């Protein structure tokens, strides 16, 4: 089992409160994360909130990821971890940093275990990192429009 870490970020011309409100409303993930078909949550964003992400990779591979929020700092960040029953073990963090009154740095972090060779792991990390860059560009477009 190999692990990989993805760390991407983007500046968005919108207030940090607006950016955090959008990225912490997990039901909006399908609007900016292309593989997410649906995100179900069992309540408002808070430590202990459960989530179920239903994804479709390469328009063929279905992936259901159960998770729970482990850290929540309103208007700043939240962290999650996949829970028992998830097909992948992963942890992640979304954080916003106020750069100016109407400019925010959105940080997206993800750690996951991958069952593959070193070469396959490196390729998967590169591919998913490219996807995340695309997500963040889409998020920027949505929030700046």
PDB file of C-alpha atoms in Angstrom:
ATOM      1  CA  UNK A   1       0.000   0.000   0.000  1.00  0.00           C
ATOM      2  CA  UNK A   2       1.403   3.397  -1.006  1.00  0.00           C
ATOM      3  CA  UNK A   3       0.287   6.840   0.097  1.00  0.00           C
ATOM      4  CA  UNK A   4       0.233  10.103  -1.743  1.00  0.00           C
ATOM      5  CA  UNK A   5      -0.369  13.697  -0.818  1.00  0.00           C
ATOM      6  CA  UNK A   6      -1.966  16.395  -2.947  1.00  0.00           C
ATOM      7  CA  UNK A   7      -1.664  20.087  -2.091  1.00  0.00           C
ATOM      8  CA  UNK A   8      -3.113  22.650  -4.479  1.00  0.00           C
ATOM      9  CA  UNK A   9      -4.310  26.204  -3.980  1.00  0.00           C
ATOM     10  CA  UNK A  10      -5.767  29.117  -5.899  1.00  0.00           C
ATOM     11  CA  UNK A  11      -6.467  32.807  -5.284  1.00  0.00           C
ATOM     12  CA  UNK A  12     -10.138  33.715  -5.678  1.00  0.00           C
ATOM     13  CA  UNK A  13     -11.455  37.262  -5.981  1.00  0.00           C
ATOM     14  CA  UNK A  14     -14.165  36.866  -3.376  1.00  0.00           C
ATOM     15  CA  UNK A  15     -14.339  37.331   0.397  1.00  0.00           C
ATOM     16  CA  UNK A  16     -12.994  34.524   2.563  1.00  0.00           C
ATOM     17  CA  UNK A  17     -16.420  34.161   4.220  1.00  0.00           C
ATOM     18  CA  UNK A  18     -18.058  33.632   0.814  1.00  0.00           C
ATOM     19  CA  UNK A  19     -15.423  31.112  -0.294  1.00  0.00           C
ATOM     20  CA  UNK A  20     -15.641  29.159   2.957  1.00  0.00           C
ATOM     21  CA  UNK A  21     -19.441  29.128   2.866  1.00  0.00           C
ATOM     22  CA  UNK A  22     -19.330  27.593  -0.610  1.00  0.00           C
ATOM     23  CA  UNK A  23     -16.596  24.970  -0.089  1.00  0.00           C
ATOM     24  CA  UNK A  24     -17.931  23.898   3.309  1.00  0.00           C
ATOM     25  CA  UNK A  25     -21.405  23.245   1.888  1.00  0.00           C
ATOM     26  CA  UNK A  26     -20.487  19.762   0.716  1.00  0.00           C
ATOM     27  CA  UNK A  27     -23.744  19.325  -1.170  1.00  0.00           C
ATOM     28  CA  UNK A  28     -22.321  21.885  -3.646  1.00  0.00           C
ATOM     29  CA  UNK A  29     -19.258  19.720  -4.418  1.00  0.00           C
ATOM     30  CA  UNK A  30     -20.806  18.359  -7.652  1.00  0.00           C
ATOM     31  CA  UNK A  31     -20.845  21.928  -9.034  1.00  0.00           C
ATOM     32  CA  UNK A  32     -17.056  22.219  -8.963  1.00  0.00           C
ATOM     33  CA  UNK A  33     -15.618  18.698  -8.518  1.00  0.00           C
ATOM     34  CA  UNK A  34     -16.279  16.926 -11.816  1.00  0.00           C
ATOM     35  CA  UNK A  35     -16.247  13.307 -10.602  1.00  0.00           C
ATOM     36  CA  UNK A  36     -18.655  13.901  -7.700  1.00  0.00           C
ATOM     37  CA  UNK A  37     -22.164  12.827  -8.656  1.00  0.00           C
ATOM     38  CA  UNK A  38     -23.738  13.467  -5.255  1.00  0.00           C
ATOM     39  CA  UNK A  39     -22.717  14.384  -1.726  1.00  0.00           C
ATOM     40  CA  UNK A  40     -25.032  13.545   1.148  1.00  0.00           C
ATOM     41  CA  UNK A  41     -24.555  14.949   4.666  1.00  0.00           C
ATOM     42  CA  UNK A  42     -26.413  14.313   7.906  1.00  0.00           C
ATOM     43  CA  UNK A  43     -26.561  17.904   9.133  1.00  0.00           C
ATOM     44  CA  UNK A  44     -24.796  21.252   9.130  1.00  0.00           C
ATOM     45  CA  UNK A  45     -21.005  21.490   8.940  1.00  0.00           C
ATOM     46  CA  UNK A  46     -19.632  20.557  12.369  1.00  0.00           C
ATOM     47  CA  UNK A  47     -17.240  18.101  13.966  1.00  0.00           C
ATOM     48  CA  UNK A  48     -18.894  14.696  13.775  1.00  0.00           C
ATOM     49  CA  UNK A  49     -20.982  15.446  10.675  1.00  0.00           C
ATOM     50  CA  UNK A  50     -21.137  12.354   8.465  1.00  0.00           C
ATOM     51  CA  UNK A  51     -20.917  12.499   4.700  1.00  0.00           C
ATOM     52  CA  UNK A  52     -21.293  10.131   1.774  1.00  0.00           C
ATOM     53  CA  UNK A  53     -19.610  11.047  -1.483  1.00  0.00           C
ATOM     54  CA  UNK A  54     -20.790   9.243  -4.595  1.00  0.00           C
ATOM     55  CA  UNK A  55     -18.280   9.604  -7.410  1.00  0.00           C
ATOM     56  CA  UNK A  56     -17.827   8.367 -10.941  1.00  0.00           C
ATOM     57  CA  UNK A  57     -14.281   8.213 -12.310  1.00  0.00           C
ATOM     58  CA  UNK A  58     -13.610   8.048 -16.043  1.00  0.00           C
ATOM     59  CA  UNK A  59     -17.406   7.815 -16.517  1.00  0.00           C
ATOM     60  CA  UNK A  60     -17.202   4.166 -15.472  1.00  0.00           C
ATOM     61  CA  UNK A  61     -15.713   3.507 -11.996  1.00  0.00           C
ATOM     62  CA  UNK A  62     -18.215   4.133  -9.189  1.00  0.00           C
ATOM     63  CA  UNK A  63     -16.739   5.007  -5.826  1.00  0.00           C
ATOM     64  CA  UNK A  64     -18.641   5.584  -2.588  1.00  0.00           C
ATOM     65  CA  UNK A  65     -16.688   7.296   0.166  1.00  0.00           C
ATOM     66  CA  UNK A  66     -18.046   7.503   3.692  1.00  0.00           C
ATOM     67  CA  UNK A  67     -16.445  10.148   5.871  1.00  0.00           C
ATOM     68  CA  UNK A  68     -16.712  12.284   8.968  1.00  0.00           C
ATOM     69  CA  UNK A  69     -15.678  15.844   9.776  1.00  0.00           C
ATOM     70  CA  UNK A  70     -12.868  15.793  12.366  1.00  0.00           C
ATOM     71  CA  UNK A  71     -11.994  19.507  12.547  1.00  0.00           C
ATOM     72  CA  UNK A  72     -14.194  22.535  11.882  1.00  0.00           C
ATOM     73  CA  UNK A  73     -13.022  26.101  12.365  1.00  0.00           C
ATOM     74  CA  UNK A  74     -15.842  28.285  10.999  1.00  0.00           C
ATOM     75  CA  UNK A  75     -14.753  30.602   8.180  1.00  0.00           C
ATOM     76  CA  UNK A  76     -11.238  29.067   8.243  1.00  0.00           C
ATOM     77  CA  UNK A  77     -11.015  25.327   7.573  1.00  0.00           C
ATOM     78  CA  UNK A  78     -12.420  21.863   7.987  1.00  0.00           C
ATOM     79  CA  UNK A  79     -10.829  18.426   7.889  1.00  0.00           C
ATOM     80  CA  UNK A  80     -12.296  15.008   7.211  1.00  0.00           C
ATOM     81  CA  UNK A  81     -11.349  11.362   7.279  1.00  0.00           C
ATOM     82  CA  UNK A  82     -12.904   8.428   5.494  1.00  0.00           C
ATOM     83  CA  UNK A  83     -14.632   5.970   7.790  1.00  0.00           C
ATOM     84  CA  UNK A  84     -15.062   2.224   7.887  1.00  0.00           C
ATOM     85  CA  UNK A  85     -16.730   1.016   4.738  1.00  0.00           C
ATOM     86  CA  UNK A  86     -15.062   3.580   2.475  1.00  0.00           C
ATOM     87  CA  UNK A  87     -13.369   2.102  -0.578  1.00  0.00           C
ATOM     88  CA  UNK A  88     -10.351   4.389  -0.079  1.00  0.00           C
ATOM     89  CA  UNK A  89      -8.718   5.514   3.135  1.00  0.00           C
ATOM     90  CA  UNK A  90      -8.209   9.248   2.910  1.00  0.00           C
ATOM     91  CA  UNK A  91      -7.913  12.422   4.889  1.00  0.00           C
ATOM     92  CA  UNK A  92      -8.383  15.913   3.606  1.00  0.00           C
ATOM     93  CA  UNK A  93      -8.493  19.567   4.467  1.00  0.00           C
ATOM     94  CA  UNK A  94     -10.018  22.654   2.885  1.00  0.00           C
ATOM     95  CA  UNK A  95      -8.741  25.962   4.180  1.00  0.00           C
ATOM     96  CA  UNK A  96      -9.336  29.589   3.251  1.00  0.00           C
ATOM     97  CA  UNK A  97      -6.876  32.389   3.931  1.00  0.00           C
ATOM     98  CA  UNK A  98      -7.920  36.033   3.615  1.00  0.00           C
ATOM     99  CA  UNK A  99      -5.450  37.821   1.342  1.00  0.00           C
ATOM    100  CA  UNK A 100      -7.400  41.092   1.005  1.00  0.00           C
ATOM    101  CA  UNK A 101     -10.977  42.258   1.537  1.00  0.00           C
ATOM    102  CA  UNK A 102     -12.147  40.568  -1.671  1.00  0.00           C
ATOM    103  CA  UNK A 103      -9.368  38.043  -2.271  1.00  0.00           C
ATOM    104  CA  UNK A 104      -8.974  34.628  -0.709  1.00  0.00           C
ATOM    105  CA  UNK A 105      -6.486  31.802  -1.016  1.00  0.00           C
ATOM    106  CA  UNK A 106      -8.301  28.467  -1.184  1.00  0.00           C
ATOM    107  CA  UNK A 107      -6.122  25.518  -0.107  1.00  0.00           C
ATOM    108  CA  UNK A 108      -7.108  21.928  -0.949  1.00  0.00           C
ATOM    109  CA  UNK A 109      -5.211  19.043   0.691  1.00  0.00           C
ATOM    110  CA  UNK A 110      -5.710  15.300   0.313  1.00  0.00           C
ATOM    111  CA  UNK A 111      -3.841  12.241   1.627  1.00  0.00           C
ATOM    112  CA  UNK A 112      -4.792   8.787   0.464  1.00  0.00           C
ATOM    113  CA  UNK A 113      -3.576   5.220   0.433  1.00  0.00           C
ATOM    114  CA  UNK A 114      -3.366   3.605  -2.966  1.00  0.00           C
ATOM    115  CA  UNK A 115      -3.010  -0.092  -3.646  1.00  0.00           C
ATOM    116  CA  UNK A 116      -0.654  -0.087  -6.608  1.00  0.00           C
ATOM    117  CA  UNK A 117       2.936  -0.150  -7.698  1.00  0.00           C
ATOM    118  CA  UNK A 118       5.191   2.851  -7.127  1.00  0.00           C
ATOM    119  CA  UNK A 119       4.840   3.845 -10.780  1.00  0.00           C
ATOM    120  CA  UNK A 120       1.042   3.500 -10.695  1.00  0.00           C
ATOM    121  CA  UNK A 121       0.908   5.504  -7.460  1.00  0.00           C
ATOM    122  CA  UNK A 122       2.997   8.323  -8.928  1.00  0.00           C
ATOM    123  CA  UNK A 123       0.841   8.409 -12.056  1.00  0.00           C
ATOM    124  CA  UNK A 124      -2.377   8.432 -10.009  1.00  0.00           C
ATOM    125  CA  UNK A 125      -1.023  11.215  -7.801  1.00  0.00           C
ATOM    126  CA  UNK A 126      -0.071  13.286 -10.868  1.00  0.00           C
ATOM    127  CA  UNK A 127      -3.460  12.641 -12.498  1.00  0.00           C
ATOM    128  CA  UNK A 128      -5.509  13.491  -9.419  1.00  0.00           C
ATOM    129  CA  UNK A 129      -3.399  16.579  -8.750  1.00  0.00           C
ATOM    130  CA  UNK A 130      -4.213  17.727 -12.299  1.00  0.00           C
ATOM    131  CA  UNK A 131      -7.911  17.137 -11.616  1.00  0.00           C
ATOM    132  CA  UNK A 132      -7.728  19.153  -8.397  1.00  0.00           C
ATOM    133  CA  UNK A 133      -6.154  22.069 -10.285  1.00  0.00           C
ATOM    134  CA  UNK A 134      -9.132  21.877 -12.653  1.00  0.00           C
ATOM    135  CA  UNK A 135     -11.584  21.790  -9.725  1.00  0.00           C
ATOM    136  CA  UNK A 136     -10.049  24.886  -8.232  1.00  0.00           C
ATOM    137  CA  UNK A 137     -10.190  26.739 -11.558  1.00  0.00           C
ATOM    138  CA  UNK A 138     -13.878  25.782 -11.856  1.00  0.00           C
ATOM    139  CA  UNK A 139     -14.495  26.922  -8.263  1.00  0.00           C
ATOM    140  CA  UNK A 140     -12.785  30.250  -9.009  1.00  0.00           C
ATOM    141  CA  UNK A 141     -14.962  30.749 -12.102  1.00  0.00           C
ATOM    142  CA  UNK A 142     -18.149  29.978 -10.151  1.00  0.00           C
ATOM    143  CA  UNK A 143     -17.304  32.280  -7.252  1.00  0.00           C
ATOM    144  CA  UNK A 144     -16.033  35.180  -9.363  1.00  0.00           C
ATOM    145  CA  UNK A 145     -19.038  35.219 -11.704  1.00  0.00           C
TER     146      UNK A 145
END
